[in-house]
Amino acid sequence: MDNRENPPAARHQRTASDESRLLGTALTTRHIEAFGRKVTTTAGQLIGDPTSSVHYQHAMSELQKELRRPGIQQRVFSYATASPTELVRSKLSASEIQHRALTYLPDELLSSIPEDNNVYSLFQGFQATLPDEESEHRKKQRWRNPKGQKLLVQPDNADRNTPLGKLKKEKHALSHKLEMMSVRKNMCSSEIREIDNKISNLNSMRKIVLDRLSDLEQDEVSTEQELLEVDNNLEDLLDELGDEATLDRTATPLTELDADPDTTTEAISFMSASIYEKLPSPNTKSKRRSLGRRKSMPIRHEHLEPGSRIRQFQAHNDMITALDFDAPFGTMVTSALDDTVRVWDLNVGRCIGLLEGHQASVRCLQVEEEIVATGSMDASIRLWDLSRAEHFNFSSHLQSTKEENEDEDEDGLAYSEDTAEAAPVPQTSSMRDCPLFTLEAHVAEVTALHFHGDILVSGSADKTLRQWDLVKGRCIQTLDVLWAAAQASSTTNSSNDGQWRTTGRLPDASADFVGALQCFEAALACGTADGMVRLWDLRSGQVHRSLVGHTGPVTCLQFDDVHLVTGSLDRSIRIWDLRTGSIHDAYAYDNPITSMQFDSRRIVAAAGEPVAKIYDKTDGRHWDCGAGASVKEEAGEEESGRLSTVERVRVKEGYLTEGRKDGVVGIWTC
């Protein structure tokens, strides 16, 4: 009853509650009415008196009625609370949104569109990729059409069957073929340019990574130097602690002699103060800084182009007679006619000491890990232990070296001679603890030596080979080369009457009687001035086999498990098969061979030229490496001929060191 009597009031209450529920706290009826009043006031000021404008009053009342409707208020509220993403999704389907996202191009891409310089369209390029000749099957299918179409093309076919039509057809086909060839040429040219750009970008990236690798290796060296210093400091501290403990245990009370100062002064005056201060104390130990071996091996030379110069420096003031190194960027030992033997740190290109003791120039040497063997013109052999050398700290120069390298050639690794000469000279006493012992039995200069394990074999101008026991430090066997040659000739050919074999060339007075040798356990290979290569058995002291082929003195040799490679003054290098004793291969050069060594891939030789001659065994290619090669390409053969010749070469894992006649040492990649 009450509801019927007051239906407008109840409906008004429900409407207000619904509006408040729909609008919430963000937008209410009061806010809308305030907005309406503001609009009315603004419009009244613009239009005139609101009482005189019936239409305006009517429009505003209709607007207020519309705004009071719950549906309108709900839409306004939903637009106010909805995010832009929801609004887009409500108006567009998922497929339309994906299409617009895929087809949208930002302004950055549109501004960097390359110019189209192609003279051919995309359709022509696609047409050029199709085969030239159509198959017979497709030709037959083309003419299988309804009768009506056949009638339409009959006149054209009739024209084609005439000689004129055939020539026109052939001309059209050839023109089309020529056009397609032009399109394909243009496509190939575009691909080549694209490949060139990619190669250029890859080379730039490679150089960046190579520089990064060089920096890492320099940091690695400095870290190892710091680690070595910490180890040395730790050893010193342990020694000091041990000395203090020993002094504490042996401490005794003062005696009357110690307590009397007059007696002490009289004892000291027994000798001069300068001599007394130099006497070694029994409780004082000599502190030696070890060089130490590198824990990590550098690899950047493996990624450089073959023939790239790593560094070059003036090592001696006269011709280099021998050189050898233990590992790439490791330790190198060189000797020359200036009667000096120098030890080098290849990583920084600095001399770290001198091996002093020989009375004449060193003719041959070998470096094996930290042991060095040197043979001299004073007929003696000396062994050295580089691990006993005092550590010379170059860590302060590493950073400056690194900055200097950045200003050098493209490889970023080259050193100039000025930087090497500006290096600090190490103390002459840095190698004073390195000598182990001296082997003296030869009566003439030592011209060749080689050691493996505890056995060392040396060859001398006294025409003998001597086998040494490195544990006991004495000679255990002497081999007479002339006697062995006489025995071999008498057993093989009695007509020779045991005479020394004469070569086809005039005898060279400067050639060494024993030019080269190498030993491995009981096997020994020896090359002599008569051009013979003799294989000895050290257990019996007899010649097992003689290899005949060279016509000049043998100056260098090296063997592995299958082959023996020899170099001679007859300007040839020969490769022998040890299983059969026959020549496997041979190579001729323009000048005598003075030095040779090979690794797993290449044979490197010094052949009286300003370059090192390299033979790549994998692809059979001969090429030159060294300063003379680059000068020859730029200035010609005359300028390259003015450079000093290469006298000695050594190679390990593609890391090549060369010693020249003017005392310069060059380091290259091969």
XYZ file of C-alpha atoms in Angstrom:
670
model
C 0.000 0.000 0.000
C 2.759 2.325 0.929
C 4.604 1.411 -2.171
C 1.622 2.247 -4.346
C 0.994 5.552 -2.622
C 4.542 6.775 -2.959
C 5.982 5.128 -6.084
C 7.920 8.239 -7.250
C 9.698 8.604 -3.932
C 10.680 4.935 -3.849
C 11.860 5.051 -7.460
C 13.875 8.170 -6.671
C 15.552 6.459 -3.736
C 16.424 3.404 -5.873
C 17.739 5.616 -8.637
C 19.965 7.566 -6.252
C 21.288 4.370 -4.708
C 21.932 2.848 -8.134
C 23.699 5.985 -9.284
C 25.862 6.086 -6.206
C 26.638 2.387 -6.653
C 27.456 2.776 -10.342
C 29.429 6.007 -10.125
C 31.316 5.130 -6.981
C 33.612 7.651 -5.380
C 35.276 8.915 -8.531
C 32.233 10.580 -10.220
C 28.965 11.450 -8.379
C 25.725 13.279 -9.293
C 26.815 16.299 -7.302
C 29.916 16.617 -9.471
C 27.867 16.405 -12.639
C 25.434 19.101 -11.399
C 28.349 21.385 -10.534
C 29.748 20.786 -14.007
C 26.341 21.674 -15.496
C 26.180 24.925 -13.564
C 29.642 25.904 -14.763
C 28.620 25.210 -18.358
C 25.441 27.256 -17.899
C 27.305 30.207 -16.440
C 29.903 30.105 -19.200
C 27.303 29.812 -21.948
C 25.247 32.642 -20.372
C 28.188 34.928 -20.489
C 28.856 34.008 -24.129
C 25.292 33.964 -25.477
C 23.465 36.440 -23.269
C 20.687 36.354 -20.661
C 19.773 32.692 -20.002
C 16.117 33.644 -19.121
C 15.499 35.049 -22.580
C 16.845 32.004 -24.397
C 14.203 29.298 -24.198
C 16.027 26.978 -26.544
C 19.205 27.143 -24.488
C 17.284 26.380 -21.281
C 15.552 23.506 -22.999
C 18.865 22.096 -24.321
C 20.541 22.307 -20.937
C 17.623 20.585 -19.230
C 17.756 17.802 -21.796
C 21.524 17.496 -21.246
C 21.066 17.215 -17.485
C 18.394 14.552 -17.996
C 20.708 12.578 -20.234
C 23.580 12.862 -17.753
C 21.357 11.533 -14.966
C 20.732 8.293 -16.886
C 22.641 5.332 -15.325
C 23.795 3.978 -18.702
C 25.514 7.239 -19.654
C 27.153 7.565 -16.252
C 28.372 3.980 -16.409
C 30.040 4.570 -19.806
C 31.697 7.776 -18.609
C 33.001 5.974 -15.545
C 34.292 3.033 -17.590
C 36.150 5.407 -19.950
C 37.653 7.221 -16.986
C 38.962 4.042 -15.342
C 39.996 2.132 -18.510
C 43.645 2.151 -19.663
C 44.632 3.030 -23.253
C 45.458 -0.631 -23.962
C 41.966 -1.713 -22.919
C 40.405 1.008 -25.044
C 42.355 -0.155 -28.111
C 41.452 -3.792 -27.506
C 37.773 -2.892 -27.134
C 37.732 -1.179 -30.521
C 40.165 -3.411 -32.529
C 40.345 -7.169 -32.935
C 43.479 -9.204 -32.179
C 44.264 -9.730 -35.872
C 44.006 -5.999 -36.579
C 46.322 -5.195 -33.676
C 48.896 -7.740 -34.890
C 48.711 -6.424 -38.441
C 49.267 -2.829 -37.320
C 52.169 -3.864 -35.064
C 53.872 -5.740 -37.912
C 53.321 -3.082 -40.521
C 54.362 -0.159 -38.318
C 57.733 1.367 -39.158
C 59.310 3.921 -36.825
C 60.679 7.167 -38.149
C 64.271 6.042 -37.481
C 63.960 3.203 -39.967
C 62.168 5.325 -42.514
C 64.893 7.981 -42.354
C 67.724 5.436 -42.923
C 66.301 3.698 -45.992
C 69.168 3.215 -48.481
C 68.824 4.667 -51.910
C 67.727 2.245 -54.593
C 70.456 2.308 -57.245
C 69.364 -0.859 -59.004
C 68.361 -0.450 -62.617
C 66.274 -3.620 -62.554
C 62.980 -4.193 -60.802
C 62.186 -6.890 -58.270
C 60.100 -8.766 -60.833
C 63.009 -8.810 -63.278
C 65.267 -10.220 -60.573
C 62.764 -12.935 -59.790
C 62.375 -13.721 -63.471
C 66.154 -14.003 -63.839
C 66.239 -16.755 -61.215
C 64.034 -19.004 -63.354
C 65.694 -21.532 -65.705
C 66.247 -20.429 -69.281
C 64.818 -23.418 -71.104
C 61.282 -24.558 -70.453
C 60.620 -28.252 -70.336
C 58.823 -29.992 -73.204
C 56.070 -30.994 -70.795
C 55.242 -27.348 -69.996
C 55.246 -26.470 -73.729
C 52.729 -29.198 -74.462
C 50.535 -28.188 -71.527
C 50.499 -24.592 -72.746
C 48.743 -25.513 -76.031
C 46.190 -27.881 -74.528
C 43.404 -25.310 -74.450
C 39.728 -25.363 -75.468
C 38.799 -25.180 -79.119
C 37.716 -21.587 -78.927
C 41.108 -20.509 -77.666
C 42.812 -22.591 -80.335
C 40.898 -20.689 -83.016
C 41.994 -17.391 -81.519
C 45.716 -18.304 -81.635
C 45.668 -20.082 -84.970
C 46.577 -17.001 -87.004
C 49.508 -16.294 -84.693
C 50.687 -19.881 -85.018
C 50.445 -19.664 -88.745
C 52.638 -16.574 -88.682
C 55.139 -18.272 -86.428
C 55.609 -21.178 -88.781
C 56.945 -18.884 -91.483
C 60.705 -18.222 -91.702
C 60.144 -14.590 -90.739
C 58.178 -15.595 -87.653
C 60.835 -18.084 -86.630
C 63.571 -15.461 -86.905
C 61.503 -12.972 -84.897
C 60.899 -15.632 -82.282
C 64.599 -16.472 -82.113
C 65.499 -12.785 -81.884
C 63.008 -12.281 -79.069
C 64.370 -15.306 -77.196
C 67.987 -14.153 -77.562
C 67.115 -10.631 -76.471
C 65.308 -11.977 -73.445
C 68.239 -14.252 -72.642
C 70.687 -11.352 -72.939
C 68.505 -9.222 -70.691
C 68.349 -11.986 -68.091
C 72.124 -12.341 -68.224
C 72.496 -8.634 -67.493
C 70.132 -8.967 -64.560
C 72.093 -11.933 -63.208
C 75.376 -10.060 -63.610
C 73.930 -7.184 -61.622
C 72.738 -9.593 -58.929
C 76.188 -11.214 -58.701
C 77.839 -7.809 -58.456
C 75.468 -6.817 -55.658
C 76.202 -10.044 -53.785
C 79.955 -9.500 -54.135
C 79.656 -5.971 -52.736
C 77.565 -7.267 -49.874
C 80.119 -9.989 -49.133
C 82.937 -7.430 -49.246
C 81.105 -5.270 -46.722
C 80.608 -8.270 -44.453
C 84.273 -9.204 -44.744
C 85.299 -5.651 -43.894
C 83.039 -5.635 -40.858
C 84.353 -9.037 -39.759
C 87.952 -7.859 -40.139
C 87.198 -4.847 -37.978
C 85.599 -7.061 -35.366
C 88.564 -9.456 -35.564
C 91.034 -6.633 -34.968
C 89.037 -5.476 -31.940
C 89.017 -8.984 -30.476
C 92.733 -9.402 -31.273
C 93.532 -6.173 -29.425
C 91.450 -7.422 -26.523
C 93.421 -10.683 -26.528
C 96.701 -8.753 -26.536
C 95.540 -6.692 -23.545
C 94.531 -9.841 -21.691
C 97.934 -11.415 -22.259
C 99.708 -8.265 -21.062
C 97.541 -8.256 -17.927
C 98.274 -11.955 -17.554
C 102.023 -11.281 -17.594
C 101.751 -8.522 -14.994
C 99.618 -10.775 -12.787
C 102.194 -13.545 -13.001
C 104.913 -11.040 -12.111
C 102.956 -9.971 -9.048
C 102.366 -13.597 -8.096
C 106.092 -14.308 -8.426
C 106.928 -11.338 -6.208
C 104.454 -12.543 -3.584
C 106.010 -16.018 -3.695
C 109.483 -14.551 -3.251
C 108.341 -12.372 -0.351
C 106.694 -15.399 1.228
C 109.915 -17.397 0.940
C 111.905 -14.526 2.459
C 109.487 -14.272 5.370
C 109.644 -17.999 6.018
C 113.457 -17.857 5.955
C 113.473 -14.975 8.434
C 111.113 -16.810 10.762
C 113.308 -19.915 10.546
C 116.450 -17.888 11.294
C 114.840 -16.251 14.324
C 113.777 -19.632 15.675
C 117.300 -20.957 15.194
C 118.826 -17.973 16.961
C 116.418 -18.352 19.873
C 117.383 -22.008 20.328
C 121.132 -21.352 20.152
C 121.163 -18.182 22.254
C 123.824 -18.279 25.050
C 124.816 -15.771 27.764
C 127.580 -13.299 27.041
C 131.142 -14.491 27.694
C 133.892 -12.432 29.183
C 135.319 -11.820 25.732
C 132.005 -10.479 24.504
C 131.589 -8.343 27.583
C 135.008 -6.702 27.203
C 134.738 -3.923 24.574
C 138.521 -3.518 24.314
C 138.943 -7.133 23.297
C 136.196 -6.828 20.721
C 137.765 -3.753 19.216
C 141.140 -5.478 19.028
C 139.616 -8.500 17.254
C 137.925 -6.315 14.670
C 141.102 -4.383 13.986
C 142.816 -7.641 13.042
C 141.627 -6.955 9.467
C 140.457 -3.863 7.693
C 136.865 -2.769 8.103
C 136.153 -3.002 4.367
C 137.212 -6.651 4.223
C 135.493 -7.503 7.464
C 132.170 -6.164 6.221
C 132.394 -8.275 3.053
C 132.819 -11.576 4.894
C 129.639 -13.654 4.681
C 127.889 -14.203 7.962
C 127.138 -17.843 8.835
C 123.573 -16.860 9.714
C 122.972 -14.885 6.523
C 121.495 -16.583 3.470
C 121.786 -15.207 -0.013
C 118.360 -14.234 -1.238
C 117.787 -15.142 -4.848
C 114.796 -14.035 -6.859
C 113.734 -16.790 -9.209
C 112.739 -16.026 -12.773
C 110.045 -18.672 -12.697
C 108.284 -20.243 -15.656
C 105.102 -18.934 -17.159
C 101.983 -20.735 -16.059
C 100.060 -19.730 -19.179
C 101.172 -19.772 -22.799
C 100.377 -16.844 -25.119
C 98.340 -17.627 -28.209
C 97.901 -14.294 -29.979
C 100.618 -15.051 -32.547
C 98.498 -17.967 -33.787
C 95.762 -15.551 -34.880
C 97.958 -13.081 -36.766
C 98.462 -13.172 -40.494
C 101.495 -15.259 -41.573
C 104.469 -12.971 -42.095
C 103.385 -10.401 -39.497
C 106.191 -8.819 -37.512
C 105.860 -9.162 -33.759
C 108.992 -7.219 -32.856
C 112.536 -6.450 -33.896
C 115.485 -5.245 -31.827
C 119.272 -4.835 -31.919
C 120.541 -7.788 -29.882
C 124.302 -7.698 -30.601
C 126.923 -5.569 -32.284
C 128.208 -8.346 -34.541
C 126.978 -11.363 -36.478
C 124.713 -13.695 -34.524
C 126.199 -17.188 -34.375
C 123.454 -19.055 -32.505
C 120.045 -18.516 -30.931
C 117.308 -20.625 -29.359
C 114.192 -20.149 -27.222
C 112.054 -22.361 -25.019
C 108.500 -21.305 -26.020
C 106.678 -18.497 -27.855
C 106.956 -15.245 -25.879
C 109.204 -17.091 -23.416
C 112.970 -16.914 -22.859
C 115.521 -16.630 -25.673
C 119.317 -16.960 -25.551
C 121.501 -15.455 -28.289
C 125.244 -15.452 -28.970
C 127.350 -13.482 -31.435
C 130.885 -12.783 -32.538
C 131.009 -9.903 -30.018
C 131.837 -12.604 -27.403
C 128.590 -12.127 -25.448
C 125.725 -14.473 -24.603
C 122.487 -12.661 -23.778
C 119.241 -13.846 -22.202
C 116.018 -12.189 -23.398
C 112.456 -11.983 -22.183
C 110.523 -12.273 -25.450
C 107.262 -11.058 -23.947
C 108.600 -7.543 -23.334
C 111.622 -7.672 -25.672
C 114.168 -6.911 -22.964
C 117.614 -8.347 -22.130
C 117.486 -9.764 -18.622
C 121.102 -10.827 -18.210
C 124.420 -12.032 -19.600
C 125.894 -15.536 -19.368
C 129.550 -14.855 -18.623
C 132.276 -17.463 -18.396
C 133.452 -18.422 -21.880
C 136.808 -17.099 -23.066
C 135.718 -16.835 -26.724
C 132.611 -16.574 -28.868
C 129.879 -19.168 -28.539
C 129.252 -21.105 -31.760
C 126.276 -23.249 -30.744
C 123.691 -23.399 -27.971
C 120.437 -25.102 -26.980
C 117.641 -24.042 -24.634
C 115.504 -26.761 -23.049
C 113.053 -25.430 -20.462
C 115.345 -23.696 -17.922
C 118.613 -25.437 -18.897
C 120.977 -23.836 -21.432
C 123.997 -25.537 -23.013
C 126.596 -23.443 -24.838
C 129.581 -24.575 -26.926
C 132.377 -22.110 -27.523
C 135.448 -21.524 -29.627
C 137.466 -22.003 -26.410
C 136.756 -25.784 -26.766
C 134.550 -25.864 -23.646
C 130.880 -26.576 -23.014
C 129.029 -24.863 -20.204
C 125.621 -25.629 -18.742
C 123.446 -22.990 -17.126
C 120.289 -23.087 -15.026
C 118.170 -20.001 -15.698
C 115.904 -20.763 -12.732
C 118.770 -19.630 -10.487
C 118.852 -16.165 -12.024
C 117.859 -13.157 -9.981
C 114.454 -11.859 -10.913
C 114.603 -8.575 -12.807
C 111.250 -6.839 -12.414
C 109.836 -5.462 -15.660
C 106.308 -5.003 -14.328
C 106.819 -1.228 -14.114
C 107.557 -1.181 -17.865
C 104.634 -3.319 -18.964
C 102.140 -0.475 -18.978
C 104.414 1.819 -20.978
C 105.125 -1.048 -23.372
C 101.414 -1.585 -23.797
C 100.852 2.093 -24.627
C 103.737 2.084 -27.109
C 102.305 -0.907 -28.914
C 99.057 0.907 -29.554
C 100.888 3.414 -31.760
C 102.701 0.813 -33.869
C 101.643 -1.157 -36.930
C 98.240 -2.667 -37.522
C 99.070 -5.880 -35.716
C 99.573 -3.830 -32.553
C 102.505 -5.966 -31.504
C 105.543 -4.488 -33.285
C 108.434 -2.984 -31.382
C 110.807 -0.433 -32.755
C 114.518 -0.568 -32.191
C 114.404 2.651 -30.178
C 112.128 1.147 -27.557
C 114.412 -1.832 -27.165
C 117.499 0.339 -26.797
C 115.754 2.558 -24.271
C 115.104 -0.400 -21.979
C 116.928 -0.476 -18.630
C 120.092 -2.569 -18.686
C 119.955 -5.429 -16.155
C 122.663 -5.936 -13.593
C 125.619 -7.988 -14.792
C 125.363 -10.068 -11.624
C 121.789 -11.177 -12.309
C 123.066 -14.461 -13.812
C 125.957 -15.101 -11.431
C 124.262 -18.143 -9.868
C 123.263 -19.731 -13.180
C 126.441 -21.725 -14.088
C 126.126 -25.443 -13.311
C 129.385 -26.960 -14.544
C 131.869 -26.920 -17.411
C 132.659 -29.821 -19.748
C 136.241 -29.746 -21.029
C 137.684 -32.501 -23.212
C 137.744 -31.188 -26.774
C 140.966 -29.722 -28.087
C 139.361 -27.455 -30.708
C 136.299 -25.264 -30.965
C 132.893 -26.824 -30.328
C 130.741 -26.359 -33.428
C 127.620 -28.423 -32.643
C 125.870 -29.857 -29.607
C 122.558 -31.358 -28.584
C 121.269 -32.770 -25.315
C 118.238 -34.851 -24.450
C 117.548 -35.956 -20.930
C 120.813 -36.726 -19.126
C 122.855 -37.226 -22.326
C 124.674 -34.487 -24.236
C 126.573 -35.049 -27.506
C 128.999 -32.468 -28.872
C 130.942 -32.151 -32.125
C 134.186 -30.290 -32.486
C 136.732 -29.165 -35.036
C 139.055 -31.794 -33.558
C 137.037 -34.258 -35.718
C 135.512 -36.098 -32.769
C 132.083 -36.510 -31.232
C 131.857 -36.790 -27.459
C 129.035 -38.170 -25.346
C 128.621 -36.614 -21.893
C 126.808 -37.761 -18.769
C 125.093 -34.671 -17.402
C 124.502 -36.265 -14.004
C 128.189 -36.939 -13.348
C 129.454 -34.137 -15.583
C 132.061 -36.181 -17.464
C 132.732 -37.631 -20.919
C 131.705 -41.267 -21.247
C 132.422 -41.926 -24.938
C 134.483 -40.466 -27.775
C 133.615 -41.130 -31.422
C 136.250 -40.558 -34.101
C 134.497 -39.432 -37.262
C 137.489 -40.089 -39.544
C 137.956 -43.596 -38.159
C 134.232 -44.316 -38.618
C 134.390 -43.026 -42.203
C 137.405 -45.239 -42.912
C 135.708 -48.284 -41.422
C 132.519 -47.664 -43.410
C 134.343 -47.124 -46.709
C 136.522 -50.220 -46.244
C 133.500 -52.436 -45.675
C 131.398 -51.005 -48.506
C 133.982 -50.269 -51.197
C 137.552 -51.478 -50.919
C 138.686 -49.288 -53.808
C 138.298 -46.160 -51.675
C 141.127 -47.326 -49.417
C 139.440 -45.696 -46.448
C 139.882 -42.180 -47.732
C 137.751 -39.205 -46.685
C 134.894 -38.633 -49.132
C 135.474 -35.629 -51.377
C 132.507 -33.561 -52.498
C 131.765 -32.268 -55.960
C 132.472 -28.665 -54.921
C 135.696 -27.014 -53.893
C 136.441 -27.407 -50.190
C 135.200 -24.513 -48.054
C 137.725 -23.540 -45.406
C 135.027 -21.800 -43.360
C 132.822 -24.902 -43.195
C 132.717 -26.714 -39.850
C 133.922 -30.294 -39.780
C 130.875 -31.270 -37.685
C 128.127 -29.008 -38.960
C 125.132 -30.325 -37.047
C 123.965 -33.199 -34.871
C 120.935 -34.404 -32.919
C 120.540 -37.232 -30.423
C 117.568 -39.100 -29.028
C 118.257 -41.801 -26.453
C 120.761 -44.141 -28.209
C 120.265 -42.661 -31.706
C 122.565 -39.961 -33.072
C 122.489 -38.180 -36.447
C 125.565 -36.233 -37.486
C 126.265 -34.104 -40.589
C 129.865 -33.407 -41.533
C 131.896 -31.393 -44.020
C 132.089 -34.229 -46.558
C 128.344 -33.966 -47.189
C 127.600 -37.255 -45.426
C 124.884 -37.762 -42.851
C 125.800 -40.601 -40.507
C 123.385 -42.344 -38.158
C 125.174 -43.654 -35.051
C 124.224 -46.165 -32.382
C 125.558 -44.774 -29.096
C 125.312 -48.171 -27.422
C 127.927 -49.683 -29.734
C 129.627 -46.509 -30.930
C 129.262 -47.630 -34.562
C 127.762 -46.002 -37.644
C 124.461 -47.696 -38.341
C 123.766 -46.038 -41.727
C 125.247 -43.358 -43.986
C 123.068 -41.115 -46.124
C 124.777 -39.969 -49.324
C 123.302 -37.160 -51.396
C 124.670 -33.735 -50.476
C 127.577 -32.380 -52.494
C 128.614 -29.800 -49.891
C 129.171 -29.593 -46.120
C 126.085 -30.290 -44.018
C 125.312 -27.297 -41.804
C 122.012 -28.243 -40.147
C 119.762 -31.234 -39.550
C 116.715 -32.322 -37.577
C 114.737 -35.560 -37.422
C 111.459 -36.861 -36.050
C 110.030 -40.378 -35.913
C 109.761 -40.718 -39.726
C 111.864 -38.132 -41.569
C 115.296 -36.523 -41.359
C 115.698 -33.034 -42.861
C 119.173 -31.740 -43.712
C 120.537 -28.474 -45.093
C 123.882 -27.984 -46.808
C 126.163 -25.451 -48.390
C 125.294 -27.080 -51.727
C 122.179 -24.816 -51.635
C 119.692 -27.625 -51.072
C 117.463 -29.049 -48.374
C 116.823 -32.781 -48.475
C 114.159 -34.802 -46.698
C 115.151 -38.414 -45.964
C 112.937 -41.353 -45.080
C 114.493 -42.939 -41.992
C 112.728 -46.236 -42.631
C 114.334 -46.808 -46.035
C 117.272 -44.392 -46.031
C 116.196 -42.904 -49.365
C 115.499 -39.300 -50.314
C 111.831 -38.437 -49.868
C 112.018 -34.900 -51.300
C 114.533 -32.126 -52.017
C 114.434 -28.353 -52.573
C 117.043 -26.104 -54.177
C 117.773 -22.469 -53.283
C 119.925 -19.695 -54.715
C 122.405 -19.543 -51.828
C 123.944 -21.933 -49.269
C 121.819 -23.068 -46.326
C 123.249 -21.929 -42.988
C 120.413 -22.829 -40.595
C 117.189 -24.816 -40.664
C 114.430 -26.053 -38.343
C 110.948 -27.487 -38.828
C 107.811 -27.963 -36.777
C 104.590 -29.833 -37.423
C 103.603 -27.709 -40.422
C 106.558 -25.823 -41.939
C 110.272 -25.977 -42.707
C 112.139 -22.703 -42.076
C 115.625 -22.100 -43.458
C 118.245 -19.335 -43.661
C 119.615 -19.296 -47.204
C 121.905 -16.263 -47.423
C 119.055 -13.801 -48.073
C 117.480 -11.011 -45.996
C 114.429 -13.247 -45.537
C 113.678 -16.605 -43.992
C 112.677 -19.212 -46.570
C 109.549 -21.090 -45.511
C 108.100 -24.249 -47.009
C 104.556 -25.083 -45.928
C 104.259 -28.872 -45.825
C 100.454 -28.871 -45.807
C 99.875 -27.058 -49.108
C 103.369 -27.334 -50.653
C 103.842 -23.566 -50.862
C 107.199 -21.757 -50.690
C 107.182 -18.175 -49.413
C 109.454 -15.579 -47.783
C 109.109 -14.150 -44.289
C 111.015 -11.229 -42.842
C 111.887 -7.587 -43.334
C 113.295 -8.286 -46.784
C 109.965 -9.637 -48.025
C 108.058 -6.433 -47.253
C 110.849 -4.221 -48.620
C 111.005 -6.295 -51.784
C 107.294 -5.796 -52.404
C 107.446 -2.052 -51.786
C 110.837 -0.946 -53.152
C 112.054 -3.865 -55.248
C 114.861 -6.376 -55.129
C 117.644 -3.764 -55.077
C 116.486 -2.266 -51.777
C 115.880 -5.688 -50.213
C 119.377 -6.781 -51.244
C 120.882 -4.018 -49.108
C 119.436 -5.508 -45.919
C 121.478 -7.797 -43.721
C 121.202 -11.525 -44.416
C 119.567 -13.978 -42.057
C 122.126 -16.331 -40.490
C 120.145 -18.320 -37.883
C 116.467 -19.278 -37.593
C 114.359 -21.061 -34.984
C 110.631 -21.834 -35.141
C 108.122 -23.324 -32.714
C 104.342 -23.417 -33.184
C 104.412 -20.742 -35.884
C 106.596 -18.409 -33.783
C 109.728 -17.585 -35.815
C 112.931 -15.962 -34.527
C 115.704 -14.925 -36.905
C 119.250 -13.709 -36.203
C 120.947 -11.553 -38.821
C 124.472 -10.730 -39.784
C 124.254 -7.203 -38.324
C 123.172 -8.476 -34.888
C 119.451 -7.731 -35.263
C 116.893 -10.251 -34.048
C 113.479 -10.332 -35.696
C 110.397 -12.154 -34.448
C 107.636 -13.058 -36.902
C 104.571 -15.205 -37.271
C 104.559 -17.937 -39.862
